[in-house]
Amino acid sequence: MITLGIDVGGSGVKGAPVDLSTGELTSPTLLFPTPRPATPEAVTEAVVKIVDGFADSHGDAPVGVTLPGVIRAGVMRTAANLDESFVGCDIHALVEDRVGRPVTVLNDADAAGIGEERYGAARGVGGTVLVVTLGTGIGTALLVDGVLVPNIEFGHMEIDGHDAETRAAASVRDREQLGWVQYAERLQRFLTEIEKLFNPDLIVVGGGVSANADHFLPLLRLDAPIVPATLHNKAGIVGAAAFAVTAAPVVSS
Ligand code: BGC
């Protein structure tokens, strides 16, 4: 079965059809910059452009959409890297109305977690798995024996008086022009704190920067094994596509 996965991030909105039997994208990704301001309407338009872009080949496919914030029953509860008008917005209803076919919505890191669990680095791994996505912000997904605990927001833990993602997101490395050693120190501080509290059995590190995992993962000292995401920055698309058919129907309020 082929479904569409669309990943809304702080800098880009990207999507592609995914073959759920393999987790492979069946066409090149369509990508648009995240509109600024990133209002629900503007972001929805970008999502619609991607759906329309695949209309000829996949006009009936269910659609899964990720967003970078807490989403409960289709409603955004936080939006750290989007316009604040997202908070309280029934994004499920808005997108489904504009797309005109079944849509599911979920947190972007949760989607990455589902993608890695089903097709990637966490496949077949039991126990507690933490997937961390390093991008504009820090996203986290927690899976226990393959079951997702949704909306875990470790990226907003307060560490040393700072919101963790303002110190250790990949965007911070770019902005502050940190070398790999300095960046690894930031991550070490973040992951040590998480490990102290949650003791995962495996940590998977994703986001675009995971393509450079060789530069910083070997510098980290943790109890749990830590490995790069194998789906890299496609994990969100793949996880969203998988969620599109496995999720319980979202009841919009
Ligand atoms: C948001 C999370 C999101 C992460 C990555 C954070 O700022 O609060 O929900 O998963 O960024 O986009």
XYZ file of C-alpha atoms and ligand atoms in Angstrom:
265
model
C 0.000 0.000 0.000
C 1.174 3.515 -0.777
C 0.292 6.511 1.396
C 1.517 10.102 1.446
C 3.724 11.365 4.240
C 4.177 15.103 4.735
C 6.595 16.517 7.269
C 6.152 20.123 8.395
C 9.360 21.397 9.934
C 10.632 24.742 11.156
C 12.353 25.403 7.828
C 10.690 23.205 5.213
C 7.485 21.352 4.354
C 8.325 18.166 2.505
C 6.412 15.126 1.412
C 6.448 12.018 -0.734
C 4.518 8.822 -1.376
C 5.779 5.898 0.689
C 5.495 2.194 -0.015
C 4.472 0.840 3.384
C 5.716 -2.652 2.608
C 9.309 -1.359 2.471
C 9.287 2.149 3.980
C 10.825 3.454 0.735
C 9.782 6.699 -0.927
C 8.338 5.893 -4.343
C 8.990 9.384 -5.813
C 11.428 12.187 -5.101
C 10.397 14.441 -2.221
C 8.483 17.655 -2.952
C 9.777 20.463 -0.763
C 8.602 24.005 -0.022
C 10.061 26.457 2.463
C 7.976 26.751 5.636
C 5.912 29.920 5.065
C 6.641 32.914 7.294
C 4.683 33.678 9.308
C 3.963 29.961 9.684
C 0.233 30.352 10.319
C -2.101 27.332 10.159
C -3.595 28.612 6.892
C -0.230 29.218 5.218
C 1.181 25.869 6.338
C -1.998 24.116 5.198
C -1.548 25.694 1.745
C 1.955 24.223 1.555
C 0.590 20.805 2.562
C -2.116 21.076 -0.114
C 0.524 21.937 -2.748
C 2.335 18.702 -1.904
C -0.867 16.626 -1.983
C -1.755 18.230 -5.327
C 1.742 17.515 -6.597
C 1.063 13.796 -6.249
C -2.620 13.925 -7.244
C -2.091 12.312 -10.655
C -0.233 9.323 -9.261
C -1.749 9.009 -5.771
C -5.057 10.882 -5.800
C -6.741 8.536 -3.308
C -3.880 7.792 -0.929
C -4.458 8.526 2.769
C -2.322 11.408 4.006
C -0.273 11.634 7.209
C 1.012 15.051 8.263
C 3.543 15.838 10.969
C 3.782 19.140 12.817
C 6.438 20.384 15.232
C 4.340 20.644 18.366
C 2.160 18.765 20.817
C -1.028 17.556 19.118
C -3.914 16.076 21.036
C -7.114 14.947 19.288
C -6.056 16.889 16.200
C -5.551 20.157 18.081
C -2.124 21.796 18.373
C -1.254 22.499 21.995
C 2.202 24.008 21.506
C 4.039 25.521 18.549
C 7.553 26.541 19.573
C 8.809 27.011 15.999
C 5.561 27.939 14.231
C 3.295 30.973 14.443
C 1.635 31.119 17.839
C -1.810 31.152 16.192
C -1.289 27.386 15.815
C -1.901 26.907 19.533
C -5.512 25.788 19.975
C -5.999 25.290 16.224
C -7.790 22.118 15.101
C -5.181 21.471 12.442
C -6.625 18.052 11.677
C -9.991 19.554 10.694
C -8.351 22.390 8.753
C -6.044 20.178 6.688
C -8.627 17.458 6.091
C -11.152 20.024 4.934
C -8.693 21.544 2.429
C -7.291 18.206 1.255
C -10.705 16.566 0.922
C -9.684 13.057 1.931
C -8.663 11.243 5.136
C -5.781 12.901 6.937
C -4.023 12.059 10.187
C -1.802 14.489 12.072
C 0.917 13.777 14.602
C 3.988 15.291 16.207
C 7.032 15.318 13.894
C 9.354 13.520 16.300
C 6.681 10.934 17.026
C 6.507 10.310 13.281
C 10.286 9.911 13.147
C 10.025 7.470 16.044
C 7.405 5.409 14.248
C 9.494 5.454 11.062
C 12.667 4.314 12.833
C 10.786 1.691 14.818
C 9.107 0.204 11.786
C 11.783 0.513 9.120
C 14.966 1.880 10.632
C 17.458 1.816 13.478
C 14.946 0.780 16.165
C 13.368 -2.028 14.173
C 12.773 -5.095 16.325
C 14.310 -3.443 19.393
C 12.433 -4.108 22.622
C 12.526 -2.123 25.841
C 12.619 1.656 25.957
C 13.841 3.425 22.841
C 14.385 7.158 22.670
C 14.491 8.782 19.234
C 15.900 12.317 19.251
C 15.576 14.558 16.201
C 18.023 17.428 15.956
C 16.843 20.206 13.659
C 15.375 23.672 14.146
C 14.335 22.400 17.582
C 14.823 19.130 19.423
C 12.108 16.530 19.008
C 11.860 13.364 21.051
C 9.883 10.152 20.677
C 9.676 7.483 23.339
C 8.761 3.927 22.387
C 8.227 1.128 24.851
C 8.351 -2.325 23.254
C 7.457 -0.684 19.947
C 4.530 1.296 21.343
C 4.783 5.066 21.088
C 4.204 7.246 24.138
C 3.004 10.342 22.252
C 3.938 13.986 22.741
C 7.074 13.527 24.823
C 8.834 16.909 24.857
C 12.280 16.335 26.341
C 13.621 19.064 24.035
C 11.974 21.559 26.358
C 13.475 20.210 29.565
C 15.071 23.015 31.521
C 18.754 22.236 31.885
C 21.188 24.644 33.559
C 18.494 27.302 33.361
C 17.974 26.918 29.608
C 15.276 25.362 27.465
C 17.323 22.387 26.199
C 16.645 22.926 22.504
C 18.011 26.466 22.652
C 21.401 24.926 23.551
C 21.580 21.679 21.612
C 19.356 21.778 18.498
C 21.193 21.447 15.175
C 20.112 25.004 14.316
C 22.059 26.218 17.367
C 25.209 24.519 16.062
C 24.796 26.465 12.813
C 23.876 29.740 14.476
C 26.684 29.676 17.019
C 29.082 28.051 14.547
C 29.962 25.329 17.039
C 32.584 22.763 16.122
C 31.713 19.082 16.490
C 33.437 18.776 19.872
C 31.555 21.763 21.275
C 28.319 20.487 19.827
C 28.908 17.044 21.304
C 29.361 18.695 24.714
C 25.955 20.337 24.365
C 24.357 17.031 23.427
C 26.161 15.209 26.192
C 24.644 17.556 28.763
C 21.154 17.045 27.333
C 21.346 13.272 26.936
C 22.990 12.722 30.332
C 20.032 14.417 31.958
C 17.544 12.305 30.026
C 19.454 9.143 30.757
C 19.488 9.961 34.455
C 15.699 10.220 34.478
C 14.512 7.687 31.870
C 17.257 5.116 31.300
C 16.466 4.191 27.704
C 17.814 0.913 26.295
C 18.676 2.532 22.969
C 19.023 6.113 21.747
C 18.543 6.867 18.037
C 19.678 10.257 16.778
C 17.936 11.688 13.725
C 17.411 14.956 11.895
C 19.521 16.244 9.008
C 22.640 16.479 11.186
C 22.539 12.701 11.708
C 24.102 12.392 8.242
C 27.247 13.661 10.036
C 26.820 11.341 13.015
C 30.426 10.107 12.668
C 31.599 13.560 13.759
C 29.799 13.673 17.081
C 28.194 10.396 18.179
C 31.539 8.700 18.972
C 32.328 11.600 21.333
C 29.305 10.924 23.543
C 29.598 8.903 26.734
C 26.302 7.307 27.711
C 25.187 4.035 29.243
C 22.764 3.237 26.444
C 23.983 2.476 22.942
C 23.503 5.516 20.711
C 23.125 5.093 16.955
C 22.274 7.307 13.990
C 18.798 7.157 12.508
C 18.900 5.099 9.349
C 16.058 7.010 7.681
C 17.888 10.323 8.327
C 15.618 13.270 7.653
C 13.099 11.102 5.787
C 11.955 9.444 9.020
C 9.185 12.017 9.520
C 7.751 11.448 6.049
C 7.922 7.676 6.402
C 6.453 7.663 9.919
C 3.647 10.026 8.912
C 2.811 7.805 5.945
C 2.717 4.733 8.194
C 0.588 6.534 10.771
C -1.905 7.517 8.062
C -3.296 3.992 8.039
C -2.545 2.687 11.509
C -3.819 5.574 13.623
C -7.141 5.443 15.359
C -9.425 8.011 13.719
C -8.743 11.451 15.128
C -11.825 13.050 16.618
C -11.745 16.759 15.959
C -13.115 18.927 18.689
C 8.591 21.038 19.572
C 8.403 19.567 19.386
C 9.014 19.137 18.069
C 10.463 19.579 17.991
C 11.101 19.233 16.675
C 10.062 21.383 19.466
O 10.248 22.746 19.618
O 8.110 21.447 20.842
O 7.038 19.226 19.420
O 8.923 17.743 17.948
O 10.564 20.963 18.187
O 10.479 19.880 15.616
